[in-house]
mmCIF file of C-alpha atoms and ligand atoms in Angstrom:
data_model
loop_
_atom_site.group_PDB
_atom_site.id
_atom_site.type_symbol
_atom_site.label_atom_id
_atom_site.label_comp_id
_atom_site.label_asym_id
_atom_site.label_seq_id
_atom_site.Cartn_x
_atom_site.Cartn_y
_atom_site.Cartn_z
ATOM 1 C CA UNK A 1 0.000 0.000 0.000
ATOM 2 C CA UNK A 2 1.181 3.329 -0.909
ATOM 3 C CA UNK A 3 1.971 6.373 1.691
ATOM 4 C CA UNK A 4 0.277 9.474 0.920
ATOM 5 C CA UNK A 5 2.414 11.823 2.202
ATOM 6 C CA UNK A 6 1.111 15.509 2.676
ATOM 7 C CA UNK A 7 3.849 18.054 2.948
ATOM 8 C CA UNK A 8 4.416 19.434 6.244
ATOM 9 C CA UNK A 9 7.108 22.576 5.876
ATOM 10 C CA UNK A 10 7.278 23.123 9.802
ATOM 11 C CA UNK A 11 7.967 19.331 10.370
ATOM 12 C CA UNK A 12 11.493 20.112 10.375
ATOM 13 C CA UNK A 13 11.546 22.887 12.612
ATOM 14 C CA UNK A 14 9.366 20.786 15.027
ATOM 15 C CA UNK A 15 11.376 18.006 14.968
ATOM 16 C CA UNK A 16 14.536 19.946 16.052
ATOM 17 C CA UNK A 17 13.168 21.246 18.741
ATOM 18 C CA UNK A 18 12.822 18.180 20.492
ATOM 19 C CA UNK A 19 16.002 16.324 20.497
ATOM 20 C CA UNK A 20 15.247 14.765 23.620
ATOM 21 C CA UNK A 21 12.438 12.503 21.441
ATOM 22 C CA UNK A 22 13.829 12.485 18.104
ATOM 23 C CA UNK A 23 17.968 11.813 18.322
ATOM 24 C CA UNK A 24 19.723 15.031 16.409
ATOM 25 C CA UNK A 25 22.741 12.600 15.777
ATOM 26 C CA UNK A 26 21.562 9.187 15.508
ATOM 27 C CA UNK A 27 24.832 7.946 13.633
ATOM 28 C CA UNK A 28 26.326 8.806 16.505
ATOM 29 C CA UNK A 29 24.506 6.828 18.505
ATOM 30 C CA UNK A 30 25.674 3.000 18.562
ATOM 31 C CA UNK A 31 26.460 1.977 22.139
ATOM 32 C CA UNK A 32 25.461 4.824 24.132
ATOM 33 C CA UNK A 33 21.516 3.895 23.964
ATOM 34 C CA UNK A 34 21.988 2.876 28.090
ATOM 35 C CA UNK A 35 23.605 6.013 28.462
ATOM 36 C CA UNK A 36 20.843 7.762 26.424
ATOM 37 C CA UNK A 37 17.803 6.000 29.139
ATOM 38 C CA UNK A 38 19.802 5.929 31.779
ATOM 39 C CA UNK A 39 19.206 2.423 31.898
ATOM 40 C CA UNK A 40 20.032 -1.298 30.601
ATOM 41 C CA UNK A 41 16.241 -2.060 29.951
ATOM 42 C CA UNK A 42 15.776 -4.155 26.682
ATOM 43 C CA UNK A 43 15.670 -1.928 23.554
ATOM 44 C CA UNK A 44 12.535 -2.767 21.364
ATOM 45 C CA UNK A 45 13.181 -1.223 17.579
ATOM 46 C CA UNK A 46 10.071 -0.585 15.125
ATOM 47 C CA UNK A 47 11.574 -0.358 11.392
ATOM 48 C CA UNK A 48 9.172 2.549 9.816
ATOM 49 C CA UNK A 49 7.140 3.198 12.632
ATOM 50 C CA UNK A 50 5.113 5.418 10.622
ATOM 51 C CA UNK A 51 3.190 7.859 13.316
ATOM 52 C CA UNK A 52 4.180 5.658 15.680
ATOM 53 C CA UNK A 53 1.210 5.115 17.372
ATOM 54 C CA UNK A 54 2.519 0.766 17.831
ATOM 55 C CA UNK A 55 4.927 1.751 19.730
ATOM 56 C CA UNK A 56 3.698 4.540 21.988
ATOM 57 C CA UNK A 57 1.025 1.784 23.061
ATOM 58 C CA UNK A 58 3.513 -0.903 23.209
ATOM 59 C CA UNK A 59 5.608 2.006 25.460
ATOM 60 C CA UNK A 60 2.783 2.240 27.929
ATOM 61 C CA UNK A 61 2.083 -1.490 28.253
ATOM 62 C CA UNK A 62 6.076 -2.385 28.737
ATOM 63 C CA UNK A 63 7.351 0.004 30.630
ATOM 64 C CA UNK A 64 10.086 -1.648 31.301
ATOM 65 C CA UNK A 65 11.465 -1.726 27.538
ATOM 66 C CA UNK A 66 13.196 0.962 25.483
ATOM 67 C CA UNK A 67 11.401 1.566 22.392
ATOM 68 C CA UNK A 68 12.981 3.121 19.266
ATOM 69 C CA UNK A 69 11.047 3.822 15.657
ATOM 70 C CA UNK A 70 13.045 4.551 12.636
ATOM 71 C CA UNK A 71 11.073 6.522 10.256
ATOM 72 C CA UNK A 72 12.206 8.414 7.023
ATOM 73 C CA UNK A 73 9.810 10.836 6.533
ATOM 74 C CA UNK A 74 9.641 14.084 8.819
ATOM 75 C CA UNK A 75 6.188 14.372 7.651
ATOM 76 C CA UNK A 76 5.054 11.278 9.336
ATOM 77 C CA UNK A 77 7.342 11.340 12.230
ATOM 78 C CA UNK A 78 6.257 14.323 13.556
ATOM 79 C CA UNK A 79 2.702 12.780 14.225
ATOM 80 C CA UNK A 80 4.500 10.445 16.366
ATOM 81 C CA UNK A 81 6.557 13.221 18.606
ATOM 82 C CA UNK A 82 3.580 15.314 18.783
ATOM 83 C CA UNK A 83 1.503 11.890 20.560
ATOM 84 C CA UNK A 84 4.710 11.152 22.724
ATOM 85 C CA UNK A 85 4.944 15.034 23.795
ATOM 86 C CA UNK A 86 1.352 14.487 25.683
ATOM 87 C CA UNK A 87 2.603 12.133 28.073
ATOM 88 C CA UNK A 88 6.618 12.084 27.093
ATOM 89 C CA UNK A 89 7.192 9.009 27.743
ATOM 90 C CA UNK A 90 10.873 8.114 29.481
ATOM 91 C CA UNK A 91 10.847 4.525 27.525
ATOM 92 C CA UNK A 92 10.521 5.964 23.492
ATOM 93 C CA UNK A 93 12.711 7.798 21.363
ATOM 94 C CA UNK A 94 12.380 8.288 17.415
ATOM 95 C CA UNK A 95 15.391 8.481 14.845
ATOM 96 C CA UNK A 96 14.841 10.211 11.495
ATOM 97 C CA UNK A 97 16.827 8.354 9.238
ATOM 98 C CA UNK A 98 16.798 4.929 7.287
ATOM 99 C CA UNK A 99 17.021 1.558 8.564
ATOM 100 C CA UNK A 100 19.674 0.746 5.438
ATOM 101 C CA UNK A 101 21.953 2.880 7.999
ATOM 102 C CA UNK A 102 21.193 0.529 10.665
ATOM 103 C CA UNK A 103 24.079 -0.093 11.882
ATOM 104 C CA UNK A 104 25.197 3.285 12.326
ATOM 105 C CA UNK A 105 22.308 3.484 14.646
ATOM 106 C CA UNK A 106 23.339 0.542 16.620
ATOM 107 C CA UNK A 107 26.220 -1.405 17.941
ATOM 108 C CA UNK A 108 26.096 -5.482 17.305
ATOM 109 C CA UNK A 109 23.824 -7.473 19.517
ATOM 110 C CA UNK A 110 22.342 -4.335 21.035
ATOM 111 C CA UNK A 111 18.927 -4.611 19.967
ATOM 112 C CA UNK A 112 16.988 -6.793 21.266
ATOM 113 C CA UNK A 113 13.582 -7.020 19.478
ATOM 114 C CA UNK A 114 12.768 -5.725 16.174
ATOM 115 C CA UNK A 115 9.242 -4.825 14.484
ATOM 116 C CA UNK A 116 8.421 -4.892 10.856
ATOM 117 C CA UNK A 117 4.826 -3.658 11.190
ATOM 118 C CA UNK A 118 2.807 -3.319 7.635
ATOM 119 C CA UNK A 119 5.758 -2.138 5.213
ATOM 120 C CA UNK A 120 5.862 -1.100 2.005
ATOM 121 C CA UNK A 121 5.213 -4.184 0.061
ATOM 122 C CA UNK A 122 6.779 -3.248 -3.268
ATOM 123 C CA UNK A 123 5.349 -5.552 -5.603
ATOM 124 C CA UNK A 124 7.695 -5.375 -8.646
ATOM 125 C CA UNK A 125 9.592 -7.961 -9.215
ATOM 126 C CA UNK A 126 12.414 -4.914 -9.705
ATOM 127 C CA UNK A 127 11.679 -4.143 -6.375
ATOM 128 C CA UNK A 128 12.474 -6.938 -4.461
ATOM 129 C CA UNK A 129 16.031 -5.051 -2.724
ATOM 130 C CA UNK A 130 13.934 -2.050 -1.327
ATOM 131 C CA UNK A 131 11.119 -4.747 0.715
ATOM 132 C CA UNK A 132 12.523 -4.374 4.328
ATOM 133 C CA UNK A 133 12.629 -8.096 4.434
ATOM 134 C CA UNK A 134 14.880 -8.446 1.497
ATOM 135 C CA UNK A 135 18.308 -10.508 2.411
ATOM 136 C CA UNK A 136 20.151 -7.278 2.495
ATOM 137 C CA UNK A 137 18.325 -5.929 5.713
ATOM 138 C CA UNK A 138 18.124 -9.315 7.383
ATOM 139 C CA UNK A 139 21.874 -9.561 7.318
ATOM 140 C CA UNK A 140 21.918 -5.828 9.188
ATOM 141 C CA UNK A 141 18.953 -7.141 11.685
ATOM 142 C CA UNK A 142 20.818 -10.025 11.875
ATOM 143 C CA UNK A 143 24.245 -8.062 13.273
ATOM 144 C CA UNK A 144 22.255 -4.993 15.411
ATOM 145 C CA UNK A 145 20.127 -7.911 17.173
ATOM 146 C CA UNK A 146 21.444 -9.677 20.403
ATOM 147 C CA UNK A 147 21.505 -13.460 20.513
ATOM 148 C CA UNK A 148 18.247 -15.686 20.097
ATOM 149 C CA UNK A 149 16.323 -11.938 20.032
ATOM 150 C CA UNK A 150 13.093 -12.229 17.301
ATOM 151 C CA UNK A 151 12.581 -10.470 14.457
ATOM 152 C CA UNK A 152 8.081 -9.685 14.717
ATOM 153 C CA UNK A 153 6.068 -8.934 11.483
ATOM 154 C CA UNK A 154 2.927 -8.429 11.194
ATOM 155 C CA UNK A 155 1.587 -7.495 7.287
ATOM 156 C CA UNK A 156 -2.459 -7.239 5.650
ATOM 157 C CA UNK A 157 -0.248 -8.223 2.669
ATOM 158 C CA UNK A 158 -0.232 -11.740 1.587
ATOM 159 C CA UNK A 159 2.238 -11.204 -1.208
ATOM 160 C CA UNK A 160 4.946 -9.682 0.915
ATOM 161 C CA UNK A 161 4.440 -12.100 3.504
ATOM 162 C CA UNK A 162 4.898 -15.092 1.172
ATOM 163 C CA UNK A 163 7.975 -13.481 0.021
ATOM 164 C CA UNK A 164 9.042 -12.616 3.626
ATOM 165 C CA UNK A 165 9.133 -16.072 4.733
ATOM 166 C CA UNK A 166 10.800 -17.613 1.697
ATOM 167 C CA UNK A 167 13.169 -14.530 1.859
ATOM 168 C CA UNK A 168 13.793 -15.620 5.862
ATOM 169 C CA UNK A 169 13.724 -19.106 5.036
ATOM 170 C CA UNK A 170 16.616 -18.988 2.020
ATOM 171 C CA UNK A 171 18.051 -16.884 4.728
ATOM 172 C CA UNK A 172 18.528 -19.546 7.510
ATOM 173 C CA UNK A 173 16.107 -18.280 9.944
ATOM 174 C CA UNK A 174 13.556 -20.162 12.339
ATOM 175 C CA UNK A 175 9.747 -18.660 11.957
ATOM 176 C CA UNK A 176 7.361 -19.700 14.431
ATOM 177 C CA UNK A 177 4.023 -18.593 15.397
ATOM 178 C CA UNK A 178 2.898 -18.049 11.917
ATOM 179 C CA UNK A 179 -0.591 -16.453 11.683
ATOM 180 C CA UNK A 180 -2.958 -16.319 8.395
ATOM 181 C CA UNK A 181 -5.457 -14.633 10.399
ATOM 182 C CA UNK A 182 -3.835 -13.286 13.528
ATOM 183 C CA UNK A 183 -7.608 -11.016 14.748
ATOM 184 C CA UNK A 184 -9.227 -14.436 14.326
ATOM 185 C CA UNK A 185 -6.769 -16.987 15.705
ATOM 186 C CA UNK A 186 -4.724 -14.745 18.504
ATOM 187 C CA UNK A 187 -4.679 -15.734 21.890
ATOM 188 C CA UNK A 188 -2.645 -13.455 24.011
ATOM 189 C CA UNK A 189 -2.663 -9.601 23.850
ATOM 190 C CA UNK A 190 -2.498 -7.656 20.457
ATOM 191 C CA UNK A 191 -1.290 -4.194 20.413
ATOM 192 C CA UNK A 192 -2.434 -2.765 17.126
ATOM 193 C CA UNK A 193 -0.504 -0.424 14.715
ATOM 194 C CA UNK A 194 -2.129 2.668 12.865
ATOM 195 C CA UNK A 195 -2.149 0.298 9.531
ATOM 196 C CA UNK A 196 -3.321 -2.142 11.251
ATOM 197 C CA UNK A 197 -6.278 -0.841 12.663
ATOM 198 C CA UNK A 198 -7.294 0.324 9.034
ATOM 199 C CA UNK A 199 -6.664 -2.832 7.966
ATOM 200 C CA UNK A 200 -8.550 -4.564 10.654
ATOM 201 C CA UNK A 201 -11.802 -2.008 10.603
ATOM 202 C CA UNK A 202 -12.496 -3.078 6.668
ATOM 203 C CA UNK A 203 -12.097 -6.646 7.909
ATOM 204 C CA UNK A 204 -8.795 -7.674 6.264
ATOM 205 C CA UNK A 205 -6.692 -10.611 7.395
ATOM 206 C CA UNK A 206 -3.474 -9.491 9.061
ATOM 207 C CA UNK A 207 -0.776 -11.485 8.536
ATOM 208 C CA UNK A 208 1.902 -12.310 11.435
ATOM 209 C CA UNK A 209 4.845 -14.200 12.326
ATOM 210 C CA UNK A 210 7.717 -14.260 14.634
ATOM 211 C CA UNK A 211 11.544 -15.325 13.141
ATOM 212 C CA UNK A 212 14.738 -15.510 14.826
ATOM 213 C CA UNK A 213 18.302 -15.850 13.356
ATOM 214 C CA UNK A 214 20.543 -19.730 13.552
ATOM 215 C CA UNK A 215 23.337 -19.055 15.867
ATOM 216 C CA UNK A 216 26.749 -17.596 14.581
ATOM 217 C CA UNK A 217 28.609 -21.480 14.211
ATOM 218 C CA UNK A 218 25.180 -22.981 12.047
ATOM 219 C CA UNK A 219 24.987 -19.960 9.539
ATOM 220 C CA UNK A 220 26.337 -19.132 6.163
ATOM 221 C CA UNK A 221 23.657 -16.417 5.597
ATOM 222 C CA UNK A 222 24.188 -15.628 1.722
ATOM 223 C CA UNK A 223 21.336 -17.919 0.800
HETATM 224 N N1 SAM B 1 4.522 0.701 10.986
HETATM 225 C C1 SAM B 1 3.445 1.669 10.800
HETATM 226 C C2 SAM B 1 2.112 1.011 10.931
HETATM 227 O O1 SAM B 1 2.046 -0.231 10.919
HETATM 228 O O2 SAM B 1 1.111 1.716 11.088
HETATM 229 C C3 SAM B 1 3.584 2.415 9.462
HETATM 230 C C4 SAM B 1 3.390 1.584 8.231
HETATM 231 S S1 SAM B 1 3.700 2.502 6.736
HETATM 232 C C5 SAM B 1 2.968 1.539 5.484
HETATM 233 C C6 SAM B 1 5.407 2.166 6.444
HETATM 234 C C7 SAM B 1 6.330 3.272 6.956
HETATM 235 O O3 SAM B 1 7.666 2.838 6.816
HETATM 236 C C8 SAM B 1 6.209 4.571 6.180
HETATM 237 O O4 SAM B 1 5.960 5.635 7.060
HETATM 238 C C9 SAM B 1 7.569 4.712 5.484
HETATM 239 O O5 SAM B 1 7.987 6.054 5.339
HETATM 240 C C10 SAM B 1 8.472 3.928 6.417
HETATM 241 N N2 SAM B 1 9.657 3.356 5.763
HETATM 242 C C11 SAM B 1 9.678 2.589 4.658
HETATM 243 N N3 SAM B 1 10.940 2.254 4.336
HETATM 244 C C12 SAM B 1 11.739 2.816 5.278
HETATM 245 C C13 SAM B 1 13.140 2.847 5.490
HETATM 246 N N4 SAM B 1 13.967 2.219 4.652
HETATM 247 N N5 SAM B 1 13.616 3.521 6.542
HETATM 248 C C14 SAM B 1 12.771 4.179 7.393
HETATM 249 N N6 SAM B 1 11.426 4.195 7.247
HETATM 250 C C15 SAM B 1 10.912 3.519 6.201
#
Protein backbone atom coordinates (compact mmCIF):
# COMPACT_ATOMS: atom_id res chain seq x y z
CA UNK A 1 0.00 0.00 0.00
CA UNK A 2 1.18 3.33 -0.91
CA UNK A 3 1.97 6.37 1.69
CA UNK A 4 0.28 9.47 0.92
CA UNK A 5 2.41 11.82 2.20
CA UNK A 6 1.11 15.51 2.68
CA UNK A 7 3.85 18.05 2.95
CA UNK A 8 4.42 19.43 6.24
CA UNK A 9 7.11 22.58 5.88
CA UNK A 10 7.28 23.12 9.80
CA UNK A 11 7.97 19.33 10.37
CA UNK A 12 11.49 20.11 10.38
CA UNK A 13 11.55 22.89 12.61
CA UNK A 14 9.37 20.79 15.03
CA UNK A 15 11.38 18.01 14.97
CA UNK A 16 14.54 19.95 16.05
CA UNK A 17 13.17 21.25 18.74
CA UNK A 18 12.82 18.18 20.49
CA UNK A 19 16.00 16.32 20.50
CA UNK A 20 15.25 14.76 23.62
CA UNK A 21 12.44 12.50 21.44
CA UNK A 22 13.83 12.48 18.10
CA UNK A 23 17.97 11.81 18.32
CA UNK A 24 19.72 15.03 16.41
CA UNK A 25 22.74 12.60 15.78
CA UNK A 26 21.56 9.19 15.51
CA UNK A 27 24.83 7.95 13.63
CA UNK A 28 26.33 8.81 16.50
CA UNK A 29 24.51 6.83 18.50
CA UNK A 30 25.67 3.00 18.56
CA UNK A 31 26.46 1.98 22.14
CA UNK A 32 25.46 4.82 24.13
CA UNK A 33 21.52 3.90 23.96
CA UNK A 34 21.99 2.88 28.09
CA UNK A 35 23.61 6.01 28.46
CA UNK A 36 20.84 7.76 26.42
CA UNK A 37 17.80 6.00 29.14
CA UNK A 38 19.80 5.93 31.78
CA UNK A 39 19.21 2.42 31.90
CA UNK A 40 20.03 -1.30 30.60
CA UNK A 41 16.24 -2.06 29.95
CA UNK A 42 15.78 -4.15 26.68
CA UNK A 43 15.67 -1.93 23.55
CA UNK A 44 12.54 -2.77 21.36
CA UNK A 45 13.18 -1.22 17.58
CA UNK A 46 10.07 -0.59 15.13
CA UNK A 47 11.57 -0.36 11.39
CA UNK A 48 9.17 2.55 9.82
CA UNK A 49 7.14 3.20 12.63
CA UNK A 50 5.11 5.42 10.62
CA UNK A 51 3.19 7.86 13.32
CA UNK A 52 4.18 5.66 15.68
CA UNK A 53 1.21 5.11 17.37
CA UNK A 54 2.52 0.77 17.83
CA UNK A 55 4.93 1.75 19.73
CA UNK A 56 3.70 4.54 21.99
CA UNK A 57 1.02 1.78 23.06
CA UNK A 58 3.51 -0.90 23.21
CA UNK A 59 5.61 2.01 25.46
CA UNK A 60 2.78 2.24 27.93
CA UNK A 61 2.08 -1.49 28.25
CA UNK A 62 6.08 -2.39 28.74
CA UNK A 63 7.35 0.00 30.63
CA UNK A 64 10.09 -1.65 31.30
CA UNK A 65 11.46 -1.73 27.54
CA UNK A 66 13.20 0.96 25.48
CA UNK A 67 11.40 1.57 22.39
CA UNK A 68 12.98 3.12 19.27
CA UNK A 69 11.05 3.82 15.66
CA UNK A 70 13.04 4.55 12.64
CA UNK A 71 11.07 6.52 10.26
CA UNK A 72 12.21 8.41 7.02
CA UNK A 73 9.81 10.84 6.53
CA UNK A 74 9.64 14.08 8.82
CA UNK A 75 6.19 14.37 7.65
CA UNK A 76 5.05 11.28 9.34
CA UNK A 77 7.34 11.34 12.23
CA UNK A 78 6.26 14.32 13.56
CA UNK A 79 2.70 12.78 14.23
CA UNK A 80 4.50 10.44 16.37
CA UNK A 81 6.56 13.22 18.61
CA UNK A 82 3.58 15.31 18.78
CA UNK A 83 1.50 11.89 20.56
CA UNK A 84 4.71 11.15 22.72
CA UNK A 85 4.94 15.03 23.79
CA UNK A 86 1.35 14.49 25.68
CA UNK A 87 2.60 12.13 28.07
CA UNK A 88 6.62 12.08 27.09
CA UNK A 89 7.19 9.01 27.74
CA UNK A 90 10.87 8.11 29.48
CA UNK A 91 10.85 4.52 27.52
CA UNK A 92 10.52 5.96 23.49
CA UNK A 93 12.71 7.80 21.36
CA UNK A 94 12.38 8.29 17.42
CA UNK A 95 15.39 8.48 14.85
CA UNK A 96 14.84 10.21 11.50
CA UNK A 97 16.83 8.35 9.24
CA UNK A 98 16.80 4.93 7.29
CA UNK A 99 17.02 1.56 8.56
CA UNK A 100 19.67 0.75 5.44
CA UNK A 101 21.95 2.88 8.00
CA UNK A 102 21.19 0.53 10.66
CA UNK A 103 24.08 -0.09 11.88
CA UNK A 104 25.20 3.29 12.33
CA UNK A 105 22.31 3.48 14.65
CA UNK A 106 23.34 0.54 16.62
CA UNK A 107 26.22 -1.40 17.94
CA UNK A 108 26.10 -5.48 17.31
CA UNK A 109 23.82 -7.47 19.52
CA UNK A 110 22.34 -4.33 21.04
CA UNK A 111 18.93 -4.61 19.97
CA UNK A 112 16.99 -6.79 21.27
CA UNK A 113 13.58 -7.02 19.48
CA UNK A 114 12.77 -5.73 16.17
CA UNK A 115 9.24 -4.82 14.48
CA UNK A 116 8.42 -4.89 10.86
CA UNK A 117 4.83 -3.66 11.19
CA UNK A 118 2.81 -3.32 7.64
CA UNK A 119 5.76 -2.14 5.21
CA UNK A 120 5.86 -1.10 2.00
CA UNK A 121 5.21 -4.18 0.06
CA UNK A 122 6.78 -3.25 -3.27
CA UNK A 123 5.35 -5.55 -5.60
CA UNK A 124 7.69 -5.37 -8.65
CA UNK A 125 9.59 -7.96 -9.21
CA UNK A 126 12.41 -4.91 -9.70
CA UNK A 127 11.68 -4.14 -6.38
CA UNK A 128 12.47 -6.94 -4.46
CA UNK A 129 16.03 -5.05 -2.72
CA UNK A 130 13.93 -2.05 -1.33
CA UNK A 131 11.12 -4.75 0.71
CA UNK A 132 12.52 -4.37 4.33
CA UNK A 133 12.63 -8.10 4.43
CA UNK A 134 14.88 -8.45 1.50
CA UNK A 135 18.31 -10.51 2.41
CA UNK A 136 20.15 -7.28 2.49
CA UNK A 137 18.32 -5.93 5.71
CA UNK A 138 18.12 -9.31 7.38
CA UNK A 139 21.87 -9.56 7.32
CA UNK A 140 21.92 -5.83 9.19
CA UNK A 141 18.95 -7.14 11.69
CA UNK A 142 20.82 -10.03 11.88
CA UNK A 143 24.25 -8.06 13.27
CA UNK A 144 22.26 -4.99 15.41
CA UNK A 145 20.13 -7.91 17.17
CA UNK A 146 21.44 -9.68 20.40
CA UNK A 147 21.50 -13.46 20.51
CA UNK A 148 18.25 -15.69 20.10
CA UNK A 149 16.32 -11.94 20.03
CA UNK A 150 13.09 -12.23 17.30
CA UNK A 151 12.58 -10.47 14.46
CA UNK A 152 8.08 -9.68 14.72
CA UNK A 153 6.07 -8.93 11.48
CA UNK A 154 2.93 -8.43 11.19
CA UNK A 155 1.59 -7.50 7.29
CA UNK A 156 -2.46 -7.24 5.65
CA UNK A 157 -0.25 -8.22 2.67
CA UNK A 158 -0.23 -11.74 1.59
CA UNK A 159 2.24 -11.20 -1.21
CA UNK A 160 4.95 -9.68 0.91
CA UNK A 161 4.44 -12.10 3.50
CA UNK A 162 4.90 -15.09 1.17
CA UNK A 163 7.97 -13.48 0.02
CA UNK A 164 9.04 -12.62 3.63
CA UNK A 165 9.13 -16.07 4.73
CA UNK A 166 10.80 -17.61 1.70
CA UNK A 167 13.17 -14.53 1.86
CA UNK A 168 13.79 -15.62 5.86
CA UNK A 169 13.72 -19.11 5.04
CA UNK A 170 16.62 -18.99 2.02
CA UNK A 171 18.05 -16.88 4.73
CA UNK A 172 18.53 -19.55 7.51
CA UNK A 173 16.11 -18.28 9.94
CA UNK A 174 13.56 -20.16 12.34
CA UNK A 175 9.75 -18.66 11.96
CA UNK A 176 7.36 -19.70 14.43
CA UNK A 177 4.02 -18.59 15.40
CA UNK A 178 2.90 -18.05 11.92
CA UNK A 179 -0.59 -16.45 11.68
CA UNK A 180 -2.96 -16.32 8.39
CA UNK A 181 -5.46 -14.63 10.40
CA UNK A 182 -3.84 -13.29 13.53
CA UNK A 183 -7.61 -11.02 14.75
CA UNK A 184 -9.23 -14.44 14.33
CA UNK A 185 -6.77 -16.99 15.70
CA UNK A 186 -4.72 -14.75 18.50
CA UNK A 187 -4.68 -15.73 21.89
CA UNK A 188 -2.64 -13.45 24.01
CA UNK A 189 -2.66 -9.60 23.85
CA UNK A 190 -2.50 -7.66 20.46
CA UNK A 191 -1.29 -4.19 20.41
CA UNK A 192 -2.43 -2.77 17.13
CA UNK A 193 -0.50 -0.42 14.72
CA UNK A 194 -2.13 2.67 12.86
CA UNK A 195 -2.15 0.30 9.53
CA UNK A 196 -3.32 -2.14 11.25
CA UNK A 197 -6.28 -0.84 12.66
CA UNK A 198 -7.29 0.32 9.03
CA UNK A 199 -6.66 -2.83 7.97
CA UNK A 200 -8.55 -4.56 10.65
CA UNK A 201 -11.80 -2.01 10.60
CA UNK A 202 -12.50 -3.08 6.67
CA UNK A 203 -12.10 -6.65 7.91
CA UNK A 204 -8.80 -7.67 6.26
CA UNK A 205 -6.69 -10.61 7.40
CA UNK A 206 -3.47 -9.49 9.06
CA UNK A 207 -0.78 -11.49 8.54
CA UNK A 208 1.90 -12.31 11.43
CA UNK A 209 4.85 -14.20 12.33
CA UNK A 210 7.72 -14.26 14.63
CA UNK A 211 11.54 -15.33 13.14
CA UNK A 212 14.74 -15.51 14.83
CA UNK A 213 18.30 -15.85 13.36
CA UNK A 214 20.54 -19.73 13.55
CA UNK A 215 23.34 -19.05 15.87
CA UNK A 216 26.75 -17.60 14.58
CA UNK A 217 28.61 -21.48 14.21
CA UNK A 218 25.18 -22.98 12.05
CA UNK A 219 24.99 -19.96 9.54
CA UNK A 220 26.34 -19.13 6.16
CA UNK A 221 23.66 -16.42 5.60
CA UNK A 222 24.19 -15.63 1.72
CA UNK A 223 21.34 -17.92 0.80
N1 LIG B 1 4.52 0.70 10.99
C1 LIG B 1 3.45 1.67 10.80
C2 LIG B 1 2.11 1.01 10.93
O1 LIG B 1 2.05 -0.23 10.92
O2 LIG B 1 1.11 1.72 11.09
C3 LIG B 1 3.58 2.41 9.46
C4 LIG B 1 3.39 1.58 8.23
S1 LIG B 1 3.70 2.50 6.74
C5 LIG B 1 2.97 1.54 5.48
C6 LIG B 1 5.41 2.17 6.44
C7 LIG B 1 6.33 3.27 6.96
O3 LIG B 1 7.67 2.84 6.82
C8 LIG B 1 6.21 4.57 6.18
O4 LIG B 1 5.96 5.63 7.06
C9 LIG B 1 7.57 4.71 5.48
O5 LIG B 1 7.99 6.05 5.34
C10 LIG B 1 8.47 3.93 6.42
N2 LIG B 1 9.66 3.36 5.76
C11 LIG B 1 9.68 2.59 4.66
N3 LIG B 1 10.94 2.25 4.34
C12 LIG B 1 11.74 2.82 5.28
C13 LIG B 1 13.14 2.85 5.49
N4 LIG B 1 13.97 2.22 4.65
N5 LIG B 1 13.62 3.52 6.54
C14 LIG B 1 12.77 4.18 7.39
N6 LIG B 1 11.43 4.20 7.25
C15 LIG B 1 10.91 3.52 6.20
Amino acid sequence: MAVRLRRKPWAKEWIEKHPEFVISSPSQMASRWEEMFGNNNPIYVEVGTGKGKFIDNMSRAYPDINFIGIEKFESVLVTGLQRLLQDRQSNVRFIHGDVIQLLDYFQYGEVDRLFINFTDPWPKTRHEKRRLTYKTYLSLYEKVLSEEAEIHMKTDNQGLFEYSIESMSRYGMMLKNISLNLHQSKREENIMTEYEEKFAQKGQPIFRLEALFPSNDTHSGDG
